[in-house]
JSON list of C-alpha atoms in Angstrom, two decimals:
[
{"chain": "A", "resi": 1, "resn": "ASP", "atom": "CA", "xyz": [-118.55, 186.06, 110.48]},
{"chain": "A", "resi": 2, "resn": "ILE", "atom": "CA", "xyz": [-115.74, 184.23, 108.72]},
{"chain": "A", "resi": 3, "resn": "CYS", "atom": "CA", "xyz": [-112.07, 184.80, 109.40]},
{"chain": "A", "resi": 4, "resn": "PHE", "atom": "CA", "xyz": [-109.62, 183.85, 106.67]},
{"chain": "A", "resi": 5, "resn": "MET", "atom": "CA", "xyz": [-106.12, 184.64, 105.45]},
{"chain": "A", "resi": 6, "resn": "LYS", "atom": "CA", "xyz": [-105.78, 187.74, 103.27]},
{"chain": "A", "resi": 7, "resn": "GLY", "atom": "CA", "xyz": [-106.00, 186.74, 99.62]},
{"chain": "A", "resi": 8, "resn": "ALA", "atom": "CA", "xyz": [-107.66, 183.39, 100.42]},
{"chain": "A", "resi": 9, "resn": "LEU", "atom": "CA", "xyz": [-111.18, 184.48, 99.41]},
{"chain": "A", "resi": 10, "resn": "THR", "atom": "CA", "xyz": [-111.49, 184.30, 95.63]},
{"chain": "A", "resi": 11, "resn": "THR", "atom": "CA", "xyz": [-114.34, 185.28, 93.33]},
{"chain": "A", "resi": 12, "resn": "GLY", "atom": "CA", "xyz": [-117.62, 183.43, 93.71]},
{"chain": "A", "resi": 13, "resn": "GLY", "atom": "CA", "xyz": [-117.21, 182.87, 97.47]},
{"chain": "A", "resi": 14, "resn": "THR", "atom": "CA", "xyz": [-114.66, 180.07, 97.17]},
{"chain": "A", "resi": 15, "resn": "PHE", "atom": "CA", "xyz": [-111.48, 179.91, 99.22]},
{"chain": "A", "resi": 16, "resn": "ASN", "atom": "CA", "xyz": [-107.95, 179.40, 98.00]},
{"chain": "A", "resi": 17, "resn": "GLU", "atom": "CA", "xyz": [-106.45, 177.77, 101.06]},
{"chain": "A", "resi": 18, "resn": "GLN", "atom": "CA", "xyz": [-104.63, 174.54, 101.79]},
{"chain": "A", "resi": 19, "resn": "ILE", "atom": "CA", "xyz": [-106.62, 171.34, 101.40]},
{"chain": "A", "resi": 20, "resn": "GLY", "atom": "CA", "xyz": [-107.17, 169.98, 104.89]},
{"chain": "A", "resi": 21, "resn": "LEU", "atom": "CA", "xyz": [-106.78, 166.40, 106.05]},
{"chain": "A", "resi": 22, "resn": "HIS", "atom": "CA", "xyz": [-110.55, 165.88, 106.26]},
{"chain": "A", "resi": 23, "resn": "THR", "atom": "CA", "xyz": [-111.00, 166.58, 102.54]},
{"chain": "A", "resi": 24, "resn": "GLN", "atom": "CA", "xyz": [-107.95, 164.56, 101.57]},
{"chain": "A", "resi": 25, "resn": "LEU", "atom": "CA", "xyz": [-108.96, 161.50, 103.59]},
{"chain": "A", "resi": 26, "resn": "SER", "atom": "CA", "xyz": [-112.72, 161.44, 103.01]},
{"chain": "A", "resi": 27, "resn": "ALA", "atom": "CA", "xyz": [-113.55, 162.64, 99.49]},
{"chain": "A", "resi": 28, "resn": "ARG", "atom": "CA", "xyz": [-113.75, 159.94, 96.80]},
{"chain": "A", "resi": 29, "resn": "THR", "atom": "CA", "xyz": [-114.49, 162.13, 93.76]},
{"chain": "A", "resi": 30, "resn": "GLY", "atom": "CA", "xyz": [-113.30, 165.43, 92.33]},
{"chain": "A", "resi": 31, "resn": "THR", "atom": "CA", "xyz": [-109.77, 166.70, 91.88]},
{"chain": "A", "resi": 32, "resn": "ILE", "atom": "CA", "xyz": [-107.00, 167.01, 94.42]},
{"chain": "A", "resi": 33, "resn": "PHE", "atom": "CA", "xyz": [-103.73, 168.79, 93.68]},
{"chain": "A", "resi": 34, "resn": "GLY", "atom": "CA", "xyz": [-104.76, 168.86, 90.03]},
{"chain": "A", "resi": 35, "resn": "LEU", "atom": "CA", "xyz": [-105.35, 165.11, 89.82]},
{"chain": "A", "resi": 36, "resn": "ASN", "atom": "CA", "xyz": [-108.70, 163.43, 89.19]},
{"chain": "A", "resi": 37, "resn": "ARG", "atom": "CA", "xyz": [-109.38, 161.01, 92.04]},
{"chain": "A", "resi": 38, "resn": "ALA", "atom": "CA", "xyz": [-111.37, 158.74, 89.72]},
{"chain": "A", "resi": 39, "resn": "ASN", "atom": "CA", "xyz": [-108.16, 157.88, 87.84]},
{"chain": "A", "resi": 40, "resn": "TYR", "atom": "CA", "xyz": [-106.12, 156.96, 90.93]},
{"chain": "A", "resi": 41, "resn": "GLY", "atom": "CA", "xyz": [-107.44, 154.46, 93.47]},
{"chain": "A", "resi": 42, "resn": "LEU", "atom": "CA", "xyz": [-105.01, 155.53, 96.20]},
{"chain": "A", "resi": 43, "resn": "LEU", "atom": "CA", "xyz": [-106.31, 159.11, 96.02]},
{"chain": "A", "resi": 44, "resn": "GLN", "atom": "CA", "xyz": [-109.87, 158.04, 96.87]},
{"chain": "A", "resi": 45, "resn": "GLY", "atom": "CA", "xyz": [-110.62, 158.61, 100.54]},
{"chain": "A", "resi": 46, "resn": "ASN", "atom": "CA", "xyz": [-112.29, 156.26, 103.03]},
{"chain": "A", "resi": 47, "resn": "THR", "atom": "CA", "xyz": [-114.99, 156.89, 105.60]},
{"chain": "A", "resi": 48, "resn": "PHE", "atom": "CA", "xyz": [-116.13, 154.53, 108.33]},
{"chain": "A", "resi": 49, "resn": "ALA", "atom": "CA", "xyz": [-119.59, 155.17, 109.80]},
{"chain": "A", "resi": 50, "resn": "VAL", "atom": "CA", "xyz": [-119.57, 154.48, 113.53]},
{"chain": "A", "resi": 51, "resn": "GLY", "atom": "CA", "xyz": [-123.38, 154.57, 113.47]},
{"chain": "A", "resi": 52, "resn": "SER", "atom": "CA", "xyz": [-124.31, 157.34, 115.91]},
{"chain": "A", "resi": 53, "resn": "LYS", "atom": "CA", "xyz": [-122.85, 155.57, 118.94]},
{"chain": "A", "resi": 54, "resn": "ARG", "atom": "CA", "xyz": [-119.78, 155.70, 121.14]},
{"chain": "A", "resi": 55, "resn": "LEU", "atom": "CA", "xyz": [-116.45, 154.67, 119.68]},
{"chain": "A", "resi": 56, "resn": "THR", "atom": "CA", "xyz": [-115.14, 151.39, 121.10]},
{"chain": "A", "resi": 57, "resn": "LYS", "atom": "CA", "xyz": [-112.06, 149.22, 120.68]},
{"chain": "A", "resi": 58, "resn": "ALA", "atom": "CA", "xyz": [-114.08, 146.82, 118.51]},
{"chain": "A", "resi": 59, "resn": "LEU", "atom": "CA", "xyz": [-115.16, 149.63, 116.17]},
{"chain": "A", "resi": 60, "resn": "VAL", "atom": "CA", "xyz": [-111.56, 150.89, 115.93]},
{"chain": "A", "resi": 61, "resn": "GLY", "atom": "CA", "xyz": [-110.59, 147.38, 114.79]},
{"chain": "A", "resi": 62, "resn": "GLN", "atom": "CA", "xyz": [-113.29, 147.38, 112.13]},
{"chain": "A", "resi": 63, "resn": "ALA", "atom": "CA", "xyz": [-112.26, 150.84, 110.90]},
{"chain": "A", "resi": 64, "resn": "ALA", "atom": "CA", "xyz": [-108.61, 149.75, 110.71]},
{"chain": "A", "resi": 65, "resn": "MET", "atom": "CA", "xyz": [-109.54, 147.16, 108.08]},
{"chain": "A", "resi": 66, "resn": "LEU", "atom": "CA", "xyz": [-110.24, 149.94, 105.53]},
{"chain": "A", "resi": 67, "resn": "PRO", "atom": "CA", "xyz": [-106.66, 151.28, 105.26]},
{"chain": "A", "resi": 68, "resn": "MET", "atom": "CA", "xyz": [-105.16, 147.81, 105.72]},
{"chain": "A", "resi": 69, "resn": "ASN", "atom": "CA", "xyz": [-107.25, 146.36, 102.89]},
{"chain": "A", "resi": 70, "resn": "MET", "atom": "CA", "xyz": [-105.83, 149.11, 100.66]},
{"chain": "A", "resi": 71, "resn": "GLY", "atom": "CA", "xyz": [-102.26, 148.05, 101.41]},
{"chain": "A", "resi": 72, "resn": "ASN", "atom": "CA", "xyz": [-101.35, 149.99, 104.55]},
{"chain": "A", "resi": 73, "resn": "LEU", "atom": "CA", "xyz": [-99.12, 147.56, 106.44]},
{"chain": "A", "resi": 74, "resn": "MET", "atom": "CA", "xyz": [-97.74, 150.14, 108.88]},
{"chain": "A", "resi": 75, "resn": "ASP", "atom": "CA", "xyz": [-98.77, 150.97, 112.42]},
{"chain": "A", "resi": 76, "resn": "LEU", "atom": "CA", "xyz": [-101.65, 153.44, 112.66]},
{"chain": "A", "resi": 77, "resn": "VAL", "atom": "CA", "xyz": [-102.49, 156.54, 114.66]},
{"chain": "A", "resi": 78, "resn": "LEU", "atom": "CA", "xyz": [-106.09, 157.34, 115.60]},
{"chain": "A", "resi": 79, "resn": "VAL", "atom": "CA", "xyz": [-106.58, 161.05, 116.31]},
{"chain": "A", "resi": 80, "resn": "VAL", "atom": "CA", "xyz": [-109.68, 161.63, 118.45]},
{"chain": "A", "resi": 81, "resn": "SER", "atom": "CA", "xyz": [-111.34, 164.51, 120.28]},
{"chain": "A", "resi": 82, "resn": "THR", "atom": "CA", "xyz": [-111.08, 164.97, 124.03]},
{"chain": "A", "resi": 83, "resn": "SER", "atom": "CA", "xyz": [-114.62, 163.63, 124.58]},
{"chain": "A", "resi": 84, "resn": "THR", "atom": "CA", "xyz": [-113.95, 160.53, 122.46]},
{"chain": "A", "resi": 85, "resn": "TRP", "atom": "CA", "xyz": [-110.71, 159.97, 124.38]},
{"chain": "A", "resi": 86, "resn": "ALA", "atom": "CA", "xyz": [-112.66, 160.04, 127.65]},
{"chain": "A", "resi": 87, "resn": "ASP", "atom": "CA", "xyz": [-115.01, 157.30, 126.40]},
{"chain": "A", "resi": 88, "resn": "LEU", "atom": "CA", "xyz": [-112.16, 155.10, 125.12]},
{"chain": "A", "resi": 89, "resn": "ALA", "atom": "CA", "xyz": [-110.24, 155.56, 128.38]},
{"chain": "A", "resi": 90, "resn": "THR", "atom": "CA", "xyz": [-113.33, 154.60, 130.40]},
{"chain": "A", "resi": 91, "resn": "GLU", "atom": "CA", "xyz": [-113.78, 151.44, 128.33]},
{"chain": "A", "resi": 92, "resn": "ASP", "atom": "CA", "xyz": [-110.08, 150.61, 128.66]},
{"chain": "A", "resi": 93, "resn": "LEU", "atom": "CA", "xyz": [-110.16, 151.02, 132.45]},
{"chain": "A", "resi": 94, "resn": "ALA", "atom": "CA", "xyz": [-113.30, 148.88, 132.75]},
{"chain": "A", "resi": 95, "resn": "GLN", "atom": "CA", "xyz": [-111.57, 146.01, 130.91]},
{"chain": "A", "resi": 96, "resn": "LYS", "atom": "CA", "xyz": [-108.33, 146.22, 132.87]},
{"chain": "A", "resi": 97, "resn": "ILE", "atom": "CA", "xyz": [-107.42, 143.18, 134.94]},
{"chain": "A", "resi": 98, "resn": "PHE", "atom": "CA", "xyz": [-105.42, 143.84, 138.10]},
{"chain": "A", "resi": 99, "resn": "ASP", "atom": "CA", "xyz": [-102.64, 141.41, 138.97]},
{"chain": "A", "resi": 100, "resn": "SER", "atom": "CA", "xyz": [-100.40, 140.93, 142.02]},
{"chain": "A", "resi": 101, "resn": "SER", "atom": "CA", "xyz": [-98.73, 144.31, 141.43]},
{"chain": "A", "resi": 102, "resn": "TYR", "atom": "CA", "xyz": [-101.93, 146.05, 142.58]},
{"chain": "A", "resi": 103, "resn": "SER", "atom": "CA", "xyz": [-101.45, 148.07, 145.76]},
{"chain": "A", "resi": 104, "resn": "GLY", "atom": "CA", "xyz": [-104.30, 149.18, 147.99]},
{"chain": "A", "resi": 105, "resn": "SER", "atom": "CA", "xyz": [-102.28, 152.02, 149.55]},
{"chain": "A", "resi": 106, "resn": "VAL", "atom": "CA", "xyz": [-102.72, 154.46, 146.65]},
{"chain": "A", "resi": 107, "resn": "SER", "atom": "CA", "xyz": [-105.53, 154.59, 144.10]},
{"chain": "A", "resi": 108, "resn": "LYS", "atom": "CA", "xyz": [-103.97, 155.40, 140.74]},
{"chain": "A", "resi": 109, "resn": "SER", "atom": "CA", "xyz": [-105.70, 154.91, 137.41]},
{"chain": "A", "resi": 110, "resn": "GLY", "atom": "CA", "xyz": [-105.83, 156.33, 133.90]},
{"chain": "A", "resi": 111, "resn": "SER", "atom": "CA", "xyz": [-103.44, 156.34, 130.96]},
{"chain": "A", "resi": 112, "resn": "ARG", "atom": "CA", "xyz": [-101.40, 158.84, 129.01]},
{"chain": "A", "resi": 113, "resn": "GLN", "atom": "CA", "xyz": [-101.75, 156.71, 125.92]},
{"chain": "A", "resi": 114, "resn": "ILE", "atom": "CA", "xyz": [-104.08, 154.00, 124.66]},
{"chain": "A", "resi": 115, "resn": "SER", "atom": "CA", "xyz": [-102.71, 151.41, 122.28]},
{"chain": "A", "resi": 116, "resn": "TYR", "atom": "CA", "xyz": [-104.54, 148.56, 120.58]},
{"chain": "A", "resi": 117, "resn": "GLU", "atom": "CA", "xyz": [-103.13, 145.54, 118.81]},
{"chain": "A", "resi": 118, "resn": "VAL", "atom": "CA", "xyz": [-105.37, 145.16, 115.75]},
{"chain": "A", "resi": 119, "resn": "LEU", "atom": "CA", "xyz": [-104.86, 142.82, 112.78]},
{"chain": "A", "resi": 120, "resn": "ASN", "atom": "CA", "xyz": [-101.16, 142.36, 113.57]},
{"chain": "A", "resi": 121, "resn": "ARG", "atom": "CA", "xyz": [-100.66, 146.14, 113.72]},
{"chain": "A", "resi": 122, "resn": "THR", "atom": "CA", "xyz": [-100.58, 148.70, 116.53]},
{"chain": "A", "resi": 123, "resn": "VAL", "atom": "CA", "xyz": [-103.18, 151.46, 116.63]},
{"chain": "A", "resi": 124, "resn": "ARG", "atom": "CA", "xyz": [-102.03, 154.30, 118.89]},
{"chain": "A", "resi": 125, "resn": "VAL", "atom": "CA", "xyz": [-104.85, 156.58, 120.08]},
{"chain": "A", "resi": 126, "resn": "VAL", "atom": "CA", "xyz": [-103.95, 160.28, 120.30]},
{"chain": "A", "resi": 127, "resn": "CYS", "atom": "CA", "xyz": [-106.18, 162.94, 121.83]},
{"chain": "A", "resi": 128, "resn": "HIS", "atom": "CA", "xyz": [-106.13, 166.39, 120.22]},
{"chain": "A", "resi": 129, "resn": "PRO", "atom": "CA", "xyz": [-108.20, 169.39, 121.35]},
{"chain": "A", "resi": 130, "resn": "TYR", "atom": "CA", "xyz": [-108.66, 170.60, 117.75]},
{"chain": "A", "resi": 131, "resn": "MET", "atom": "CA", "xyz": [-110.28, 167.35, 116.63]},
{"chain": "A", "resi": 132, "resn": "GLN", "atom": "CA", "xyz": [-114.00, 167.65, 116.01]},
{"chain": "A", "resi": 133, "resn": "GLY", "atom": "CA", "xyz": [-116.12, 165.74, 118.54]},
{"chain": "A", "resi": 134, "resn": "GLY", "atom": "CA", "xyz": [-118.03, 163.48, 116.16]},
{"chain": "A", "resi": 135, "resn": "GLU", "atom": "CA", "xyz": [-115.11, 162.41, 113.98]},
{"chain": "A", "resi": 136, "resn": "ALA", "atom": "CA", "xyz": [-111.65, 160.85, 114.13]},
{"chain": "A", "resi": 137, "resn": "PHE", "atom": "CA", "xyz": [-108.73, 160.40, 111.72]},
{"chain": "A", "resi": 138, "resn": "LEU", "atom": "CA", "xyz": [-107.02, 157.03, 111.28]},
{"chain": "A", "resi": 139, "resn": "THR", "atom": "CA", "xyz": [-103.73, 157.10, 109.38]},
{"chain": "A", "resi": 140, "resn": "SER", "atom": "CA", "xyz": [-100.02, 156.30, 109.48]},
{"chain": "A", "resi": 141, "resn": "GLU", "atom": "CA", "xyz": [-97.61, 159.07, 110.36]},
{"chain": "A", "resi": 142, "resn": "ASP", "atom": "CA", "xyz": [-95.21, 158.10, 107.58]},
{"chain": "A", "resi": 143, "resn": "HIS", "atom": "CA", "xyz": [-97.86, 158.97, 105.00]},
{"chain": "A", "resi": 144, "resn": "LEU", "atom": "CA", "xyz": [-98.04, 162.60, 106.16]},
{"chain": "A", "resi": 145, "resn": "SER", "atom": "CA", "xyz": [-95.76, 165.47, 105.15]},
{"chain": "A", "resi": 146, "resn": "TRP", "atom": "CA", "xyz": [-95.59, 169.23, 105.53]},
{"chain": "A", "resi": 147, "resn": "VAL", "atom": "CA", "xyz": [-94.74, 170.52, 102.06]},
{"chain": "A", "resi": 148, "resn": "GLY", "atom": "CA", "xyz": [-93.84, 174.15, 101.37]},
{"chain": "A", "resi": 149, "resn": "SER", "atom": "CA", "xyz": [-91.22, 176.84, 101.32]},
{"chain": "A", "resi": 150, "resn": "THR", "atom": "CA", "xyz": [-91.81, 178.57, 104.67]},
{"chain": "A", "resi": 151, "resn": "ASP", "atom": "CA", "xyz": [-93.48, 177.74, 107.96]},
{"chain": "A", "resi": 152, "resn": "VAL", "atom": "CA", "xyz": [-95.67, 180.27, 109.76]},
{"chain": "A", "resi": 153, "resn": "THR", "atom": "CA", "xyz": [-93.42, 183.24, 110.53]},
{"chain": "A", "resi": 154, "resn": "PHE", "atom": "CA", "xyz": [-93.70, 186.86, 111.57]},
{"chain": "A", "resi": 155, "resn": "ARG", "atom": "CA", "xyz": [-90.51, 187.81, 109.71]},
{"chain": "A", "resi": 156, "resn": "LEU", "atom": "CA", "xyz": [-89.69, 188.55, 106.11]},
{"chain": "A", "resi": 157, "resn": "PRO", "atom": "CA", "xyz": [-87.03, 186.45, 104.35]},
{"chain": "A", "resi": 158, "resn": "THR", "atom": "CA", "xyz": [-84.70, 189.43, 104.86]},
{"chain": "A", "resi": 159, "resn": "GLY", "atom": "CA", "xyz": [-85.13, 189.10, 108.64]},
{"chain": "A", "resi": 160, "resn": "GLU", "atom": "CA", "xyz": [-87.32, 192.17, 109.10]},
{"chain": "A", "resi": 161, "resn": "ASN", "atom": "CA", "xyz": [-90.02, 191.91, 111.74]},
{"chain": "A", "resi": 162, "resn": "LEU", "atom": "CA", "xyz": [-93.66, 192.02, 110.56]},
{"chain": "A", "resi": 163, "resn": "PHE", "atom": "CA", "xyz": [-94.91, 193.83, 113.70]},
{"chain": "A", "resi": 164, "resn": "ARG", "atom": "CA", "xyz": [-95.56, 197.56, 113.51]},
{"chain": "A", "resi": 165, "resn": "LEU", "atom": "CA", "xyz": [-97.23, 200.26, 115.58]},
{"chain": "A", "resi": 166, "resn": "VAL", "atom": "CA", "xyz": [-100.53, 201.53, 114.20]},
{"chain": "A", "resi": 167, "resn": "ASP", "atom": "CA", "xyz": [-100.42, 205.28, 113.57]},
{"chain": "A", "resi": 168, "resn": "ASN", "atom": "CA", "xyz": [-102.22, 207.50, 116.11]},
{"chain": "A", "resi": 169, "resn": "THR", "atom": "CA", "xyz": [-103.34, 204.57, 118.30]},
{"chain": "A", "resi": 170, "resn": "ASN", "atom": "CA", "xyz": [-102.06, 202.60, 121.25]},
{"chain": "A", "resi": 171, "resn": "ALA", "atom": "CA", "xyz": [-101.99, 199.38, 119.24]},
{"chain": "A", "resi": 172, "resn": "TYR", "atom": "CA", "xyz": [-99.86, 197.37, 116.89]},
{"chain": "A", "resi": 173, "resn": "GLU", "atom": "CA", "xyz": [-100.58, 195.11, 113.96]},
{"chain": "A", "resi": 174, "resn": "SER", "atom": "CA", "xyz": [-98.79, 192.02, 112.86]},
{"chain": "A", "resi": 175, "resn": "GLN", "atom": "CA", "xyz": [-98.59, 190.07, 109.66]},
{"chain": "A", "resi": 176, "resn": "CYS", "atom": "CA", "xyz": [-97.59, 186.47, 109.25]},
{"chain": "A", "resi": 177, "resn": "VAL", "atom": "CA", "xyz": [-96.51, 184.56, 106.20]},
{"chain": "A", "resi": 178, "resn": "SER", "atom": "CA", "xyz": [-96.89, 180.86, 105.50]},
{"chain": "A", "resi": 179, "resn": "ILE", "atom": "CA", "xyz": [-96.50, 178.79, 102.37]},
{"chain": "A", "resi": 180, "resn": "LYS", "atom": "CA", "xyz": [-97.26, 175.27, 103.60]},
{"chain": "A", "resi": 181, "resn": "GLN", "atom": "CA", "xyz": [-99.55, 172.38, 102.72]},
{"chain": "A", "resi": 182, "resn": "ILE", "atom": "CA", "xyz": [-100.24, 169.26, 104.74]},
{"chain": "A", "resi": 183, "resn": "TYR", "atom": "CA", "xyz": [-100.03, 166.34, 102.32]},
{"chain": "A", "resi": 184, "resn": "HIS", "atom": "CA", "xyz": [-101.20, 162.74, 102.61]},
{"chain": "A", "resi": 185, "resn": "GLU", "atom": "CA", "xyz": [-99.56, 160.58, 99.96]},
{"chain": "A", "resi": 186, "resn": "ALA", "atom": "CA", "xyz": [-102.22, 157.83, 99.89]},
{"chain": "A", "resi": 187, "resn": "PRO", "atom": "CA", "xyz": [-105.67, 158.85, 101.25]},
{"chain": "A", "resi": 188, "resn": "ALA", "atom": "CA", "xyz": [-107.06, 155.36, 100.49]},
{"chain": "A", "resi": 189, "resn": "ARG", "atom": "CA", "xyz": [-104.67, 154.00, 103.12]},
{"chain": "A", "resi": 190, "resn": "ALA", "atom": "CA", "xyz": [-106.33, 156.09, 105.83]},
{"chain": "A", "resi": 191, "resn": "ALA", "atom": "CA", "xyz": [-109.89, 156.66, 107.03]},
{"chain": "A", "resi": 192, "resn": "VAL", "atom": "CA", "xyz": [-112.17, 159.26, 108.58]},
{"chain": "A", "resi": 193, "resn": "LEU", "atom": "CA", "xyz": [-114.45, 157.87, 111.28]},
{"chain": "A", "resi": 194, "resn": "THR", "atom": "CA", "xyz": [-117.81, 159.66, 111.30]},
{"chain": "A", "resi": 195, "resn": "GLY", "atom": "CA", "xyz": [-120.98, 159.54, 113.36]},
{"chain": "A", "resi": 196, "resn": "ILE", "atom": "CA", "xyz": [-119.28, 159.25, 116.77]},
{"chain": "A", "resi": 197, "resn": "VAL", "atom": "CA", "xyz": [-121.63, 160.13, 119.61]},
{"chain": "A", "resi": 198, "resn": "ASN", "atom": "CA", "xyz": [-119.74, 160.71, 122.86]},
{"chain": "A", "resi": 199, "resn": "SER", "atom": "CA", "xyz": [-121.16, 160.26, 126.35]},
{"chain": "A", "resi": 200, "resn": "THR", "atom": "CA", "xyz": [-120.78, 164.01, 126.93]},
{"chain": "A", "resi": 201, "resn": "ASP", "atom": "CA", "xyz": [-123.01, 164.65, 123.88]},
{"chain": "A", "resi": 202, "resn": "THR", "atom": "CA", "xyz": [-126.06, 162.91, 125.40]}
]
């Protein structure tokens, strides 16, 4: 079963929905937003094959070279799944060196954020529960935009509510409206990391 927005399914089984980040950042051929990627180098996506193993700090550094070699001189954000975060946090804790501030009275470990200094830039690792387990996105926040005329809403432009009681039942139905598109201005200056195998996968 497939769930999709009303009007999104067009003839021939194709969908007329927003182009997601995965397609924008990974595809090297075809058209995007009416433009042929072959004619514009910055529209051609990047993928970095981790090689069916766990993601490490060293591999993050290698992946960061792809967007940087295409002219991305900004700090980067690496969006990973919860299982990938657990592996990176374990590696980070194993490499931590305790100094004189260590106290034996309370055992406290772990981090809310992992940050790497790579090629004179900072790579901030962010965990997101909607990120697929075997992949990760590496990009700069300044390259991303939400473009559109209305965010997800349950109201009409006139202010009317889009909730209504269903006739002859003890239920209600709701409708929501959204005209938005996530947009990456230079997919070549980002990368999709593929082939990540997390410790929880084995």
